[in-house]
Amino acid sequence: KVDVKEKIATLSWKNPTHEVPVGGSLLGEENLLELAKPFAPNGDNAVLAEENGALKMTISTTDAWHQTGVEFDATSFGNVQNVAFKIKGDGVTQIEVMLIQDGLYWWASSAFKPGTDWETHKITTFKHVDWRQDQCPYKTMTGDHVTGVAIEVDNGTAVTDAVFYLDSVMVNGI
């Protein structure tokens, strides 16, 4: 199915019981700001804006290891095998990408520092977040029931006005 106006192509295949999405855009350039929800606990600050067609995130934290950033909710994607996105940052501040299962259980990628030029990252491995007290019933990240994606600062020091730009987020299934 192709929606030219929204610039979205949805690929799917049918098995005998139900349709399973095999890939698609979670977020496109046109609606990033509309779908983004900042989260900033502990007196931290996450400001979102649009700049040159990209989502601009300006993040400040009051202390080290405060998970502050942006979250994108969606309906379940079925079986998510990877997340790919275009991002640029300051080359210094470390971030993590999180998958949220069933709206409750959090899984993290390895942390990395986005450079000052646009980069495309594809993440295929997620680990359960030990510091969350969610009593996750899953032993491994299966990709089932993914209901959101979060991108957050994960730095060993407080951060003042760290700026990131996000251009797109894609999820892909089997």
CSV table of N, CA and C in Angstrom, one decimal:
chain,number,residue,atom,x,y,z
A,1,LYS,N,0.9,-1.2,0.0
A,1,LYS,CA,0.0,0.0,0.0
A,1,LYS,C,0.9,1.2,0.0
A,2,VAL,N,0.6,2.2,-0.9
A,2,VAL,CA,1.4,3.4,-1.0
A,2,VAL,C,0.5,4.6,-0.8
A,3,ASP,N,0.9,5.5,0.1
A,3,ASP,CA,0.2,6.7,0.3
A,3,ASP,C,1.1,7.9,-0.1
A,4,VAL,N,0.9,8.3,-1.4
A,4,VAL,CA,1.8,9.3,-2.0
A,4,VAL,C,1.8,10.6,-1.2
A,5,LYS,N,0.6,11.1,-0.8
A,5,LYS,CA,0.4,12.3,0.0
A,5,LYS,C,1.2,12.3,1.3
A,6,GLU,N,1.2,11.2,2.0
A,6,GLU,CA,1.9,11.1,3.3
A,6,GLU,C,3.3,10.6,3.1
A,7,LYS,N,3.7,10.2,1.9
A,7,LYS,CA,5.1,9.7,1.6
A,7,LYS,C,5.4,8.5,2.4
A,8,ILE,N,4.4,7.5,2.5
A,8,ILE,CA,4.6,6.3,3.3
A,8,ILE,C,4.3,5.1,2.4
A,9,ALA,N,5.1,4.1,2.4
A,9,ALA,CA,4.9,2.9,1.8
A,9,ALA,C,4.8,1.8,2.8
A,10,THR,N,3.8,1.0,2.8
A,10,THR,CA,3.6,-0.1,3.8
A,10,THR,C,3.7,-1.4,3.1
A,11,LEU,N,4.7,-2.2,3.5
A,11,LEU,CA,4.8,-3.6,2.9
A,11,LEU,C,4.3,-4.6,3.9
A,12,SER,N,3.6,-5.6,3.4
A,12,SER,CA,3.1,-6.6,4.3
A,12,SER,C,2.9,-7.9,3.5
A,13,TRP,N,2.8,-9.0,4.2
A,13,TRP,CA,2.5,-10.3,3.6
A,13,TRP,C,1.4,-10.9,4.4
A,14,LYS,N,0.7,-11.8,3.8
A,14,LYS,CA,-0.4,-12.5,4.5
A,14,LYS,C,-0.1,-13.9,4.8
A,15,ASN,N,-0.3,-14.3,6.0
A,15,ASN,CA,-0.2,-15.8,6.3
A,15,ASN,C,-1.6,-16.2,6.5
A,16,PRO,N,-1.9,-17.5,6.7
A,16,PRO,CA,-3.3,-17.9,6.8
A,16,PRO,C,-4.1,-17.3,7.9
A,17,THR,N,-3.5,-16.7,8.9
A,17,THR,CA,-4.4,-16.2,10.0
A,17,THR,C,-4.5,-14.7,10.1
A,18,HIS,N,-3.4,-14.0,9.8
A,18,HIS,CA,-3.5,-12.5,9.9
A,18,HIS,C,-2.4,-11.8,9.2
A,19,GLU,N,-2.6,-10.5,8.9
A,19,GLU,CA,-1.6,-9.7,8.2
A,19,GLU,C,-0.5,-9.3,9.2
A,20,VAL,N,0.8,-9.4,8.8
A,20,VAL,CA,1.9,-9.1,9.6
A,20,VAL,C,2.7,-8.0,8.9
A,21,PRO,N,2.9,-6.8,9.5
A,21,PRO,CA,3.7,-5.8,8.8
A,21,PRO,C,5.2,-6.2,8.8
A,22,VAL,N,5.8,-6.0,7.6
A,22,VAL,CA,7.2,-6.4,7.5
A,22,VAL,C,8.2,-5.2,7.5
A,23,GLY,N,7.7,-4.0,7.5
A,23,GLY,CA,8.5,-2.8,7.6
A,23,GLY,C,7.7,-1.6,7.4
A,24,GLY,N,8.2,-0.5,7.9
A,24,GLY,CA,7.5,0.7,7.7
A,24,GLY,C,8.1,1.8,8.5
A,25,SER,N,7.6,3.0,8.2
A,25,SER,CA,8.1,4.2,8.9
A,25,SER,C,7.3,4.4,10.2
A,26,LEU,N,7.9,4.4,11.3
A,26,LEU,CA,7.3,4.8,12.5
A,26,LEU,C,7.0,6.3,12.5
A,27,LEU,N,8.1,7.0,12.1
A,27,LEU,CA,8.0,8.5,12.0
A,27,LEU,C,8.6,9.0,10.7
A,28,GLY,N,8.0,9.9,10.1
A,28,GLY,CA,8.5,10.5,8.9
A,28,GLY,C,8.8,12.0,9.2
A,29,GLU,N,9.5,12.6,8.2
A,29,GLU,CA,10.0,13.9,8.4
A,29,GLU,C,8.8,14.9,8.7
A,30,GLU,N,7.7,14.6,8.2
A,30,GLU,CA,6.6,15.5,8.3
A,30,GLU,C,5.9,15.6,9.6
A,31,ASN,N,6.0,14.5,10.4
A,31,ASN,CA,5.2,14.4,11.7
A,31,ASN,C,6.0,14.1,12.9
A,32,LEU,N,7.3,14.3,12.8
A,32,LEU,CA,8.2,14.0,14.0
A,32,LEU,C,7.8,14.8,15.2
A,33,LEU,N,7.7,16.1,15.0
A,33,LEU,CA,7.4,17.0,16.2
A,33,LEU,C,6.0,16.7,16.7
A,34,GLU,N,5.1,16.4,15.9
A,34,GLU,CA,3.7,16.1,16.3
A,34,GLU,C,3.6,14.8,17.2
A,35,LEU,N,4.5,13.8,16.9
A,35,LEU,CA,4.4,12.6,17.6
A,35,LEU,C,5.3,12.5,18.8
A,36,ALA,N,6.3,13.4,18.9
A,36,ALA,CA,7.3,13.4,19.9
A,36,ALA,C,6.7,13.8,21.3
A,37,LYS,N,7.1,13.1,22.3
A,37,LYS,CA,6.8,13.5,23.7
A,37,LYS,C,8.1,13.6,24.5
A,38,PRO,N,8.4,14.8,25.0
A,38,PRO,CA,9.6,14.9,25.8
A,38,PRO,C,9.4,14.3,27.2
A,39,PHE,N,10.4,13.7,27.7
A,39,PHE,CA,10.3,13.2,29.1
A,39,PHE,C,11.6,13.8,29.8
A,40,ALA,N,11.4,14.4,31.0
A,40,ALA,CA,12.4,15.1,31.7
A,40,ALA,C,12.2,15.0,33.2
A,41,PRO,N,12.5,13.9,33.8
A,41,PRO,CA,12.3,13.8,35.3
A,41,PRO,C,13.4,14.6,36.0
A,42,ASN,N,13.2,14.6,37.3
A,42,ASN,CA,14.2,15.2,38.2
A,42,ASN,C,14.6,16.6,38.0
A,43,GLY,N,13.7,17.4,37.5
A,43,GLY,CA,14.0,18.8,37.2
A,43,GLY,C,14.9,19.0,35.9
A,44,ASP,N,15.0,18.0,35.1
A,44,ASP,CA,15.7,18.1,33.8
A,44,ASP,C,14.9,18.8,32.8
A,45,ASN,N,15.4,19.0,31.6
A,45,ASN,CA,14.7,19.8,30.6
A,45,ASN,C,14.9,19.2,29.2
A,46,ALA,N,13.8,19.0,28.5
A,46,ALA,CA,13.9,18.5,27.1
A,46,ALA,C,13.0,19.4,26.3
A,47,VAL,N,13.5,20.2,25.4
A,47,VAL,CA,12.8,21.1,24.6
A,47,VAL,C,12.8,20.6,23.1
A,48,LEU,N,11.6,20.5,22.5
A,48,LEU,CA,11.5,20.0,21.1
A,48,LEU,C,11.1,21.1,20.2
A,49,ALA,N,11.7,21.1,19.0
A,49,ALA,CA,11.3,22.1,18.0
A,49,ALA,C,11.6,21.5,16.6
A,50,GLU,N,11.1,22.1,15.6
A,50,GLU,CA,11.4,21.7,14.2
A,50,GLU,C,12.4,22.7,13.6
A,51,GLU,N,13.4,22.1,13.0
A,51,GLU,CA,14.4,23.0,12.3
A,51,GLU,C,14.8,22.3,11.0
A,52,ASN,N,14.6,23.0,9.9
A,52,ASN,CA,15.0,22.5,8.6
A,52,ASN,C,14.4,21.2,8.3
A,53,GLY,N,13.2,20.9,8.7
A,53,GLY,CA,12.5,19.7,8.5
A,53,GLY,C,12.9,18.5,9.4
A,54,ALA,N,13.7,18.8,10.4
A,54,ALA,CA,14.1,17.7,11.3
A,54,ALA,C,13.6,18.1,12.7
A,55,LEU,N,13.5,17.1,13.6
A,55,LEU,CA,13.2,17.3,15.0
A,55,LEU,C,14.5,17.7,15.7
A,56,LYS,N,14.4,18.9,16.3
A,56,LYS,CA,15.6,19.4,17.1
A,56,LYS,C,15.2,19.1,18.6
A,57,MET,N,16.1,18.4,19.3
A,57,MET,CA,16.0,18.1,20.7
A,57,MET,C,17.1,18.8,21.5
A,58,THR,N,16.7,19.7,22.4
A,58,THR,CA,17.7,20.3,23.3
A,58,THR,C,17.5,19.8,24.7
A,59,ILE,N,18.5,19.2,25.3
A,59,ILE,CA,18.4,18.5,26.5
A,59,ILE,C,19.4,19.0,27.5
A,60,SER,N,18.9,19.2,28.8
A,60,SER,CA,19.8,19.6,29.9
A,60,SER,C,19.4,18.6,31.1
A,61,THR,N,20.4,18.2,31.8
A,61,THR,CA,20.1,17.3,32.9
A,61,THR,C,20.8,17.9,34.2
A,62,THR,N,20.3,17.7,35.3
A,62,THR,CA,20.8,18.3,36.6
A,62,THR,C,21.9,17.4,37.2
A,63,ASP,N,22.0,16.1,36.7
A,63,ASP,CA,23.0,15.2,37.3
A,63,ASP,C,23.3,14.1,36.2
A,64,ALA,N,24.3,13.3,36.6
A,64,ALA,CA,24.7,12.2,35.7
A,64,ALA,C,23.6,11.1,35.6
A,65,TRP,N,23.6,10.5,34.5
A,65,TRP,CA,22.8,9.3,34.3
A,65,TRP,C,21.3,9.6,34.3
A,66,HIS,N,20.8,10.8,34.2
A,66,HIS,CA,19.4,11.1,34.2
A,66,HIS,C,18.9,10.7,32.8
A,67,GLN,N,18.0,9.8,32.7
A,67,GLN,CA,17.4,9.4,31.4
A,67,GLN,C,16.4,10.5,31.0
A,68,THR,N,16.8,11.4,30.1
A,68,THR,CA,16.0,12.5,29.7
A,68,THR,C,16.0,12.5,28.2
A,69,GLY,N,14.9,12.7,27.5
A,69,GLY,CA,14.9,12.7,26.0
A,69,GLY,C,13.5,12.8,25.4
A,70,VAL,N,13.3,12.0,24.4
A,70,VAL,CA,12.0,12.1,23.7
A,70,VAL,C,11.5,10.6,23.5
A,71,GLU,N,10.2,10.5,23.5
A,71,GLU,CA,9.5,9.2,23.3
A,71,GLU,C,8.5,9.3,22.2
A,72,PHE,N,8.4,8.3,21.4
A,72,PHE,CA,7.4,8.2,20.4
A,72,PHE,C,6.5,7.0,20.6
A,73,ASP,N,5.3,7.2,20.9
A,73,ASP,CA,4.3,6.1,21.1
A,73,ASP,C,3.7,5.7,19.8
A,74,ALA,N,3.3,4.5,19.7
A,74,ALA,CA,2.6,4.0,18.5
A,74,ALA,C,1.8,2.7,18.9
A,75,THR,N,0.9,2.3,18.0
A,75,THR,CA,0.3,1.0,18.3
A,75,THR,C,1.3,-0.1,18.1
A,76,SER,N,1.0,-1.3,18.4
A,76,SER,CA,2.0,-2.3,18.3
A,76,SER,C,2.4,-2.5,16.9
A,77,PHE,N,3.7,-2.8,16.7
A,77,PHE,CA,4.2,-3.0,15.3
A,77,PHE,C,4.3,-4.5,15.0
A,78,GLY,N,3.9,-5.4,15.8
A,78,GLY,CA,4.1,-6.8,15.6
A,78,GLY,C,5.5,-7.2,16.0
A,79,ASN,N,6.2,-7.8,15.2
A,79,ASN,CA,7.6,-8.3,15.5
A,79,ASN,C,8.6,-7.4,15.0
A,80,VAL,N,9.2,-6.6,15.8
A,80,VAL,CA,10.3,-5.6,15.4
A,80,VAL,C,11.6,-6.3,15.6
A,81,GLN,N,12.4,-6.3,14.5
A,81,GLN,CA,13.7,-6.9,14.5
A,81,GLN,C,14.8,-5.8,14.6
A,82,ASN,N,14.5,-4.6,14.1
A,82,ASN,CA,15.6,-3.5,14.2
A,82,ASN,C,14.9,-2.2,14.1
A,83,VAL,N,15.7,-1.2,14.5
A,83,VAL,CA,15.3,0.2,14.4
A,83,VAL,C,16.4,0.9,13.7
A,84,ALA,N,16.0,1.7,12.7
A,84,ALA,CA,17.0,2.5,12.0
A,84,ALA,C,16.6,4.0,12.0
A,85,PHE,N,17.5,4.9,12.1
A,85,PHE,CA,17.2,6.3,12.2
A,85,PHE,C,18.3,7.1,11.7
A,86,LYS,N,18.0,8.4,11.3
A,86,LYS,CA,19.0,9.4,10.9
A,86,LYS,C,19.1,10.4,12.1
A,87,ILE,N,20.3,10.6,12.5
A,87,ILE,CA,20.5,11.5,13.7
A,87,ILE,C,21.9,12.2,13.5
A,88,LYS,N,21.9,13.4,14.1
A,88,LYS,CA,23.2,14.1,14.3
A,88,LYS,C,23.2,14.7,15.7
A,89,GLY,N,24.4,14.9,16.3
A,89,GLY,CA,24.5,15.5,17.6
A,89,GLY,C,25.7,16.4,17.7
A,90,ASP,N,26.2,16.4,18.9
A,90,ASP,CA,27.4,17.2,19.2
A,90,ASP,C,28.7,16.5,19.2
A,91,GLY,N,28.6,15.1,19.0
A,91,GLY,CA,29.8,14.3,19.0
A,91,GLY,C,30.4,14.0,20.4
A,92,VAL,N,29.8,14.5,21.4
A,92,VAL,CA,30.3,14.4,22.8
A,92,VAL,C,29.2,13.7,23.7
A,93,THR,N,28.0,14.0,23.6
A,93,THR,CA,26.9,13.5,24.5
A,93,THR,C,26.5,12.1,24.0
A,94,GLN,N,26.5,11.2,24.9
A,94,GLN,CA,26.1,9.8,24.7
A,94,GLN,C,24.6,9.6,24.8
A,95,ILE,N,24.0,8.8,23.9
A,95,ILE,CA,22.6,8.5,23.9
A,95,ILE,C,22.4,7.0,23.8
A,96,GLU,N,21.2,6.6,24.2
A,96,GLU,CA,20.7,5.3,24.0
A,96,GLU,C,19.4,5.3,23.3
A,97,VAL,N,19.1,4.3,22.5
A,97,VAL,CA,17.8,4.1,21.9
A,97,VAL,C,17.1,3.0,22.7
A,98,MET,N,15.8,3.2,23.1
A,98,MET,CA,15.1,2.3,23.8
A,98,MET,C,13.8,1.8,23.1
A,99,LEU,N,13.5,0.5,23.2
A,99,LEU,CA,12.3,0.0,22.7
A,99,LEU,C,11.4,-0.3,23.9
A,100,ILE,N,10.1,0.1,23.8
A,100,ILE,CA,9.2,-0.1,24.9
A,100,ILE,C,8.2,-1.2,24.5
A,101,GLN,N,8.1,-2.2,25.3
A,101,GLN,CA,7.2,-3.4,25.0
A,101,GLN,C,6.0,-3.3,25.9
A,102,ASP,N,4.8,-3.5,25.3
A,102,ASP,CA,3.6,-3.4,26.0
A,102,ASP,C,3.4,-2.2,26.8
A,103,GLY,N,4.0,-1.1,26.4
A,103,GLY,CA,3.9,0.2,27.1
A,103,GLY,C,4.6,0.2,28.4
A,104,LEU,N,5.3,-0.8,28.8
A,104,LEU,CA,5.9,-0.9,30.2
A,104,LEU,C,7.3,-1.4,30.2
A,105,TYR,N,7.7,-2.4,29.5
A,105,TYR,CA,9.0,-3.0,29.6
A,105,TYR,C,10.0,-2.4,28.7
A,106,TRP,N,11.1,-1.9,29.2
A,106,TRP,CA,12.1,-1.1,28.5
A,106,TRP,C,13.3,-2.0,28.1
A,107,TRP,N,13.8,-1.8,26.9
A,107,TRP,CA,15.0,-2.5,26.3
A,107,TRP,C,15.9,-1.5,25.7
A,108,ALA,N,17.2,-1.6,26.0
A,108,ALA,CA,18.1,-0.5,25.5
A,108,ALA,C,19.1,-1.1,24.5
A,109,SER,N,19.5,-0.2,23.6
A,109,SER,CA,20.6,-0.4,22.7
A,109,SER,C,21.9,-0.1,23.4
A,110,SER,N,23.0,-0.4,22.8
A,110,SER,CA,24.3,0.1,23.3
A,110,SER,C,24.3,1.6,23.1
A,111,ALA,N,24.9,2.3,24.1
A,111,ALA,CA,25.0,3.7,24.0
A,111,ALA,C,26.0,4.1,22.9
A,112,PHE,N,25.8,5.3,22.3
A,112,PHE,CA,26.8,5.8,21.3
A,112,PHE,C,26.7,7.3,21.3
A,113,LYS,N,27.7,8.0,20.7
A,113,LYS,CA,27.8,9.4,20.6
A,113,LYS,C,27.6,9.8,19.1
A,114,PRO,N,26.4,10.4,18.8
A,114,PRO,CA,26.2,10.8,17.4
A,114,PRO,C,27.1,12.0,17.1
A,115,GLY,N,27.7,11.9,15.9
A,115,GLY,CA,28.6,13.0,15.4
A,115,GLY,C,27.9,14.2,14.9
A,116,THR,N,28.6,15.2,14.4
A,116,THR,CA,28.0,16.4,14.0
A,116,THR,C,27.5,16.4,12.6
A,117,ASP,N,27.7,15.3,11.8
A,117,ASP,CA,27.1,15.1,10.5
A,117,ASP,C,26.0,14.1,10.6
A,118,TRP,N,25.1,14.1,9.6
A,118,TRP,CA,24.0,13.1,9.6
A,118,TRP,C,24.6,11.7,9.6
A,119,GLU,N,24.1,10.8,10.4
A,119,GLU,CA,24.5,9.4,10.4
A,119,GLU,C,23.2,8.6,10.4
A,120,THR,N,23.3,7.5,9.8
A,120,THR,CA,22.2,6.5,9.8
A,120,THR,C,22.6,5.4,10.8
A,121,HIS,N,21.8,5.1,11.8
A,121,HIS,CA,22.1,4.0,12.7
A,121,HIS,C,21.1,2.9,12.6
A,122,LYS,N,21.5,1.7,12.6
A,122,LYS,CA,20.6,0.6,12.6
A,122,LYS,C,20.9,-0.3,13.8
A,123,ILE,N,20.0,-0.5,14.7
A,123,ILE,CA,20.2,-1.2,15.9
A,123,ILE,C,19.4,-2.5,15.9
A,124,THR,N,20.1,-3.6,16.1
A,124,THR,CA,19.5,-4.9,16.0
A,124,THR,C,19.5,-5.7,17.3
A,125,THR,N,20.2,-5.2,18.3
A,125,THR,CA,20.4,-5.8,19.6
A,125,THR,C,19.9,-4.9,20.7
A,126,PHE,N,19.1,-5.4,21.6
A,126,PHE,CA,18.6,-4.7,22.7
A,126,PHE,C,18.7,-5.5,24.0
A,127,LYS,N,19.0,-4.9,25.1
A,127,LYS,CA,19.1,-5.7,26.4
A,127,LYS,C,18.1,-5.1,27.3
A,128,HIS,N,17.6,-5.9,28.3
A,128,HIS,CA,16.7,-5.4,29.3
A,128,HIS,C,17.4,-4.4,30.2
A,129,VAL,N,16.6,-3.3,30.5
A,129,VAL,CA,17.2,-2.2,31.3
A,129,VAL,C,17.1,-2.7,32.8
A,130,ASP,N,18.2,-2.9,33.4
A,130,ASP,CA,18.3,-3.5,34.8
A,130,ASP,C,17.8,-2.5,35.8
A,131,TRP,N,18.0,-1.2,35.6
A,131,TRP,CA,17.6,-0.2,36.6
A,131,TRP,C,16.1,0.0,36.7
A,132,ARG,N,15.4,-0.5,35.7
A,132,ARG,CA,13.9,-0.3,35.8
A,132,ARG,C,13.3,-1.4,36.7
A,133,GLN,N,12.4,-1.1,37.5
A,133,GLN,CA,11.8,-2.0,38.4
A,133,GLN,C,10.5,-2.6,37.9
A,134,ASP,N,10.5,-3.0,36.6
A,134,ASP,CA,9.2,-3.4,35.9
A,134,ASP,C,8.9,-4.8,36.0
A,135,GLN,N,9.8,-5.7,36.6
A,135,GLN,CA,9.6,-7.1,36.7
A,135,GLN,C,9.2,-7.7,35.3
A,136,CYS,N,10.0,-7.4,34.3
A,136,CYS,CA,9.8,-7.9,33.0
A,136,CYS,C,9.6,-9.4,32.9
A,137,PRO,N,8.6,-9.9,32.3
A,137,PRO,CA,8.4,-11.3,32.3
A,137,PRO,C,9.2,-12.0,31.1
A,138,TYR,N,9.8,-11.2,30.3
A,138,TYR,CA,10.5,-11.7,29.1
A,138,TYR,C,12.0,-11.9,29.4
A,139,LYS,N,12.6,-13.0,29.0
A,139,LYS,CA,14.0,-13.2,29.2
A,139,LYS,C,14.9,-12.6,28.2
A,140,THR,N,14.4,-12.4,27.0
A,140,THR,CA,15.1,-11.8,25.9
A,140,THR,C,14.1,-10.9,25.1
A,141,MET,N,14.7,-9.9,24.4
A,141,MET,CA,13.9,-9.0,23.6
A,141,MET,C,13.4,-9.8,22.4
A,142,THR,N,12.1,-10.1,22.3
A,142,THR,CA,11.6,-10.8,21.2
A,142,THR,C,11.1,-10.0,20.1
A,143,GLY,N,10.9,-8.7,20.3
A,143,GLY,CA,10.4,-7.8,19.3
A,143,GLY,C,8.9,-7.8,19.2
A,144,ASP,N,8.2,-8.6,20.0
A,144,ASP,CA,6.7,-8.7,20.0
A,144,ASP,C,6.2,-7.5,20.8
A,145,HIS,N,5.1,-7.0,20.4
A,145,HIS,CA,4.3,-6.0,21.2
A,145,HIS,C,5.1,-4.7,21.4
A,146,VAL,N,6.0,-4.3,20.5
A,146,VAL,CA,6.7,-3.0,20.7
A,146,VAL,C,5.7,-1.9,20.5
A,147,THR,N,5.6,-1.0,21.5
A,147,THR,CA,4.6,0.1,21.5
A,147,THR,C,5.2,1.4,21.5
A,148,GLY,N,6.5,1.5,21.5
A,148,GLY,CA,7.2,2.8,21.4
A,148,GLY,C,8.7,2.8,21.3
A,149,VAL,N,9.2,3.9,20.9
A,149,VAL,CA,10.7,4.1,20.8
A,149,VAL,C,11.0,5.3,21.5
A,150,ALA,N,12.1,5.3,22.3
A,150,ALA,CA,12.6,6.4,23.0
A,150,ALA,C,14.1,6.6,22.7
A,151,ILE,N,14.4,7.9,22.6
A,151,ILE,CA,15.8,8.3,22.5
A,151,ILE,C,16.2,9.2,23.6
A,152,GLU,N,17.2,8.8,24.4
A,152,GLU,CA,17.5,9.6,25.6
A,152,GLU,C,19.0,9.8,25.8
A,153,VAL,N,19.3,10.9,26.5
A,153,VAL,CA,20.7,11.1,26.9
A,153,VAL,C,21.1,10.1,28.0
A,154,ASP,N,22.3,9.6,27.9
A,154,ASP,CA,22.8,8.6,28.8
A,154,ASP,C,24.2,8.9,29.1
A,155,ASN,N,24.4,10.0,29.8
A,155,ASN,CA,25.8,10.5,30.0
A,155,ASN,C,26.2,10.3,31.5
A,156,GLY,N,27.5,10.2,31.7
A,156,GLY,CA,28.1,10.0,33.0
A,156,GLY,C,28.3,11.4,33.7
A,157,THR,N,27.9,12.4,33.1
A,157,THR,CA,28.0,13.8,33.7
A,157,THR,C,26.7,14.5,33.4
A,158,ALA,N,26.4,15.6,34.1
A,158,ALA,CA,25.3,16.4,33.8
A,158,ALA,C,25.5,17.0,32.4
A,159,VAL,N,24.4,17.3,31.7
A,159,VAL,CA,24.5,17.8,30.3
A,159,VAL,C,23.7,19.2,30.3
A,160,THR,N,24.4,20.2,29.7
A,160,THR,CA,23.7,21.5,29.5
A,160,THR,C,23.5,21.8,28.0
A,161,ASP,N,22.3,21.9,27.6
A,161,ASP,CA,21.9,22.2,26.2
A,161,ASP,C,22.6,21.4,25.2
A,162,ALA,N,22.5,20.0,25.4
A,162,ALA,CA,23.0,19.1,24.4
A,162,ALA,C,21.9,19.1,23.3
A,163,VAL,N,22.4,19.2,22.0
A,163,VAL,CA,21.4,19.3,20.9
A,163,VAL,C,21.6,18.1,20.0
A,164,PHE,N,20.4,17.5,19.6
A,164,PHE,CA,20.4,16.4,18.7
A,164,PHE,C,19.3,16.7,17.6
A,165,TYR,N,19.5,16.2,16.4
A,165,TYR,CA,18.6,16.4,15.4
A,165,TYR,C,18.2,15.0,14.9
A,166,LEU,N,16.9,14.7,14.7
A,166,LEU,CA,16.4,13.4,14.3
A,166,LEU,C,15.6,13.6,13.0
A,167,ASP,N,15.9,12.9,12.0
A,167,ASP,CA,15.3,13.0,10.7
A,167,ASP,C,14.2,12.0,10.4
A,168,SER,N,14.4,10.8,10.9
A,168,SER,CA,13.4,9.7,10.6
A,168,SER,C,13.7,8.5,11.6
A,169,VAL,N,12.7,7.7,11.8
A,169,VAL,CA,12.8,6.5,12.6
A,169,VAL,C,12.1,5.4,11.8
A,170,MET,N,12.7,4.3,11.5
A,170,MET,CA,12.1,3.2,10.8
A,170,MET,C,12.2,2.0,11.7
A,171,VAL,N,11.1,1.2,11.7
A,171,VAL,CA,11.1,-0.1,12.3
A,171,VAL,C,10.9,-1.2,11.2
A,172,ASN,N,11.6,-2.3,11.4
A,172,ASN,CA,11.5,-3.4,10.4
A,172,ASN,C,11.2,-4.7,11.1
A,173,GLY,N,10.3,-5.5,10.5
A,173,GLY,CA,10.0,-6.8,11.1
A,173,GLY,C,10.6,-7.9,10.3
A,174,ILE,N,10.0,-9.1,10.5
A,174,ILE,CA,10.5,-10.3,9.8
A,174,ILE,C,10.0,-10.3,8.4
